Each structure stands twice: as structure tokens, then as C-alpha cells.
Amino acid sequence: MGGAAHEVAETRGPTAPERLRQIARWVWRGLFQDKVPLWLHVATVLGTVVATIVLAPIVGHAFEQQKLKATFVIEFLANLDAATGELISEVADLRACRQRAPQSCQAEERAAVVTIAMLRWKALQMDALLTEPEDRAAVDRLYVALNRVEGDLAPRNGAAPGADPNTRAIAAASFELTRRIARRSGVTLRW
């Protein structure tokens, strides 16, 4: 009886640690000695070819998409920032013009209206890009601020256009949208 149990243990094969040692020796001989099997060479070459043909275009396409997305977002945000600054400057110029000569400020008023139209177009683009309710609420705040500033452009009893709270509201809404778009697209801004 004792002999039969002993024979069964011997026919089982190597234990797990022994098997790991055998695999390690085989890998060592195959990788670091001159005894690399031909099938391993062929498998490595075929694996490299398949990876190059299949994976390289996929990875390249993903990087190209990310690059285009980042470029678009950065240019979009730069244009939004420039237009916001331009509108605030134009409203200040219009305010100064109306204090000097209220009847001769049509060019300044027209420039401000054109910039408001450009910012409305940017807001429309942002509305299409952003899907979260909080982001859309930020776009709505920009629309409201633009409407208030446009309403302030019309001369009323000699009052200066674009009261500071309204132009500050545009700057705040524009900054908030810039921050939200940058965060959603994974672009880091350093201002």
C-alpha cells in the first residue's frame, strides 16, 4: 500500500516551484544564450509585423485626433478671450466717446455691436459643444450678459453705455466658459 501511494506521487510530474524553475531556465536559455528556437524568432517577427500593421495606424490616428482637438480648443478659447477683451475695450471707448461728443460715436457703437455678434456666435458654438446642464447654464449667463451690454449701448439721457457690472458679467461668463471647455477637453490653461 505504501509503495503504491509513493508511485502515484512520482507520476504526477513536477511541482509548481519546479515547473517555474524549468520555465525560467528555458526562457534564460532562449533569450540570453545562442539557443533561441526558430519558432520563437518567427513568432516574434510575425507579432511585430501584425503590431506594426494593425496597432500603429490606430495609435497614430488617436494621437492625431487628440492633437486636432487640442488645437481647436486652444484656438477657440484664445478667440473667445480676445473677443471678450475687445468688447470690454470697445465699450470703454464708446463710453469715453459719449462723454466727449455724444452725437459722433456711431463707429464705436458699430464696433461694439459687431463684437457682440461675434461673441454670440461663439456662444452658439459653445452651446453645441457643451452638453452638461451646468455648462449650458454658463452659456446662458454669457447670452444674458451680452444682451445687457447691448441694451446699454443705446444712448439714454446722456448716460454712458456698458455699466461696469455688465461688462464684468461678460468677463466672468467668458472666463467660466473658458474654464469649463478646457476642463471638459482635457486642455490645461496657464493664466
XYZ file of C-alpha atoms in Angstrom:
191
model
C 0.000 0.000 0.000
C 2.705 2.416 0.943
C 4.565 1.764 -2.309
C 1.530 2.462 -4.487
C 0.988 5.881 -2.924
C 4.631 6.661 -3.466
C 4.414 5.701 -7.141
C 1.365 7.913 -7.713
C 3.200 10.920 -6.277
C 6.108 10.332 -8.644
C 3.924 10.140 -11.778
C 2.206 13.426 -11.077
C 5.065 15.451 -12.515
C 6.973 18.425 -11.208
C 5.513 20.658 -8.524
C 4.668 24.268 -9.205
C 8.012 25.682 -7.980
C 9.902 23.072 -10.015
C 7.831 23.900 -13.091
C 8.543 27.628 -12.655
C 12.256 26.880 -12.426
C 12.071 24.827 -15.626
C 10.280 27.676 -17.429
C 12.791 30.210 -16.101
C 15.694 28.041 -17.309
C 14.056 27.655 -20.727
C 13.491 31.421 -21.020
C 17.056 32.111 -19.840
C 18.498 29.757 -22.435
C 16.231 31.100 -25.146
C 16.861 34.777 -24.501
C 20.412 35.000 -23.250
C 22.184 32.117 -24.958
C 22.620 31.121 -28.563
C 19.853 28.533 -28.368
C 16.779 30.556 -29.411
C 14.303 28.276 -31.181
C 13.407 29.139 -34.750
C 9.674 29.190 -33.986
C 10.292 31.910 -31.373
C 12.080 34.042 -33.991
C 9.236 33.544 -36.467
C 6.571 34.285 -33.824
C 8.391 37.449 -32.739
C 8.739 38.712 -36.296
C 5.087 37.941 -37.089
C 3.953 39.617 -33.864
C 5.984 42.708 -34.712
C 4.576 42.838 -38.237
C 0.999 42.469 -37.009
C 1.527 45.116 -34.333
C 3.019 47.488 -36.888
C 0.284 46.958 -39.444
C -2.664 46.919 -37.057
C -1.741 48.921 -33.977
C 0.447 51.691 -35.404
C -2.333 53.286 -37.518
C -4.792 53.044 -34.630
C -2.405 54.717 -32.205
C -1.372 57.309 -34.798
C -4.994 58.136 -35.547
C -5.792 58.542 -31.852
C -2.841 60.903 -31.375
C -3.833 62.911 -34.449
C -7.410 63.265 -33.193
C -6.172 64.417 -29.797
C -3.831 66.931 -31.437
C -6.623 68.342 -33.624
C -8.988 68.529 -30.673
C -6.436 70.330 -28.517
C -5.572 72.742 -31.338
C -9.245 73.520 -31.960
C -9.987 74.068 -28.284
C -6.925 76.248 -27.715
C -7.685 78.419 -30.759
C -11.362 78.616 -29.819
C -10.541 79.701 -26.286
C -7.959 82.218 -27.492
C -10.549 83.729 -29.869
C -13.146 83.844 -27.093
C -10.671 85.565 -24.783
C -9.643 88.063 -27.474
C -13.250 88.870 -28.387
C -14.183 89.356 -24.743
C -11.271 91.729 -24.185
C -12.076 93.524 -27.427
C -15.707 94.055 -26.398
C -14.750 95.409 -22.995
C -12.285 97.779 -24.663
C -14.836 98.882 -27.272
C -17.464 99.557 -24.596
C -14.921 101.648 -22.682
C -14.075 103.544 -25.906
C -17.781 104.123 -26.564
C -18.282 105.352 -23.005
C -15.381 107.795 -23.384
C -16.651 108.958 -26.791
C -20.136 109.612 -25.445
C -18.683 111.692 -22.642
C -16.699 113.802 -25.154
C -19.132 114.105 -28.076
C -22.326 112.047 -27.663
C -23.540 112.570 -31.248
C -20.419 111.324 -33.085
C -19.935 107.794 -31.712
C -21.521 105.663 -34.437
C -18.238 103.942 -35.368
C -17.550 102.948 -31.761
C -21.114 101.716 -31.310
C -20.964 99.718 -34.555
C -17.657 98.098 -33.497
C -19.150 97.041 -30.161
C -22.276 95.616 -31.856
C -20.113 93.606 -34.295
C -18.081 92.179 -31.417
C -21.270 91.291 -29.539
C -22.479 89.433 -32.648
C -19.150 87.569 -32.806
C -19.427 86.616 -29.131
C -22.994 85.436 -29.690
C -21.713 83.180 -32.470
C -19.044 81.832 -30.105
C -21.752 81.220 -27.504
C -23.801 79.340 -30.086
C -20.767 77.173 -30.900
C -20.193 76.542 -27.202
C -23.825 75.599 -26.754
C -23.349 72.946 -29.446
C -20.111 71.679 -27.865
C -21.224 71.533 -24.257
C -23.853 69.025 -23.186
C -23.882 69.187 -19.397
C -26.652 71.300 -17.810
C -24.154 73.331 -15.741
C -22.166 74.138 -18.889
C -25.269 75.184 -20.788
C -26.254 77.406 -17.863
C -22.848 79.095 -18.185
C -23.532 79.711 -21.892
C -26.909 81.206 -20.946
C -25.174 83.555 -18.495
C -22.950 84.790 -21.339
C -26.042 85.396 -23.519
C -27.702 87.376 -20.716
C -24.569 89.465 -20.133
C -24.250 90.160 -23.874
C -27.903 91.237 -24.049
C -27.453 93.589 -21.103
C -24.372 95.212 -22.591
C -26.093 95.568 -25.965
C -29.025 97.192 -24.210
C -26.618 99.577 -22.503
C -25.134 100.646 -25.857
C -28.187 102.699 -26.815
C -27.776 106.264 -25.537
C -30.272 107.137 -22.816
C -30.437 110.667 -21.473
C -26.708 111.110 -21.981
C -25.872 108.088 -19.810
C -22.639 106.260 -20.567
C -23.065 102.770 -22.087
C -21.909 99.496 -20.658
C -22.110 99.918 -16.941
C -19.218 98.191 -15.216
C -21.330 95.386 -13.702
C -22.487 94.315 -17.167
C -19.032 94.275 -18.741
C -17.694 92.464 -15.678
C -20.502 89.921 -16.118
C -19.323 89.255 -19.680
C -15.745 88.826 -18.497
C -16.849 86.465 -15.714
C -19.107 84.428 -18.018
C -16.391 84.202 -20.666
C -13.808 83.092 -18.111
C -16.178 80.495 -16.673
C -16.888 79.080 -20.130
C -13.193 79.013 -20.952
C -12.509 77.079 -17.770
C -15.350 74.632 -18.427
C -14.374 73.955 -22.037
C -10.739 73.481 -21.098
C -11.657 71.065 -18.301
C -14.042 69.058 -20.492
C -11.478 68.711 -23.264
C -8.518 67.960 -21.030
C -6.590 71.091 -22.002
C -4.540 72.767 -19.285
C -4.576 76.553 -19.325
C -1.971 78.643 -17.541
C -3.173 82.183 -16.959
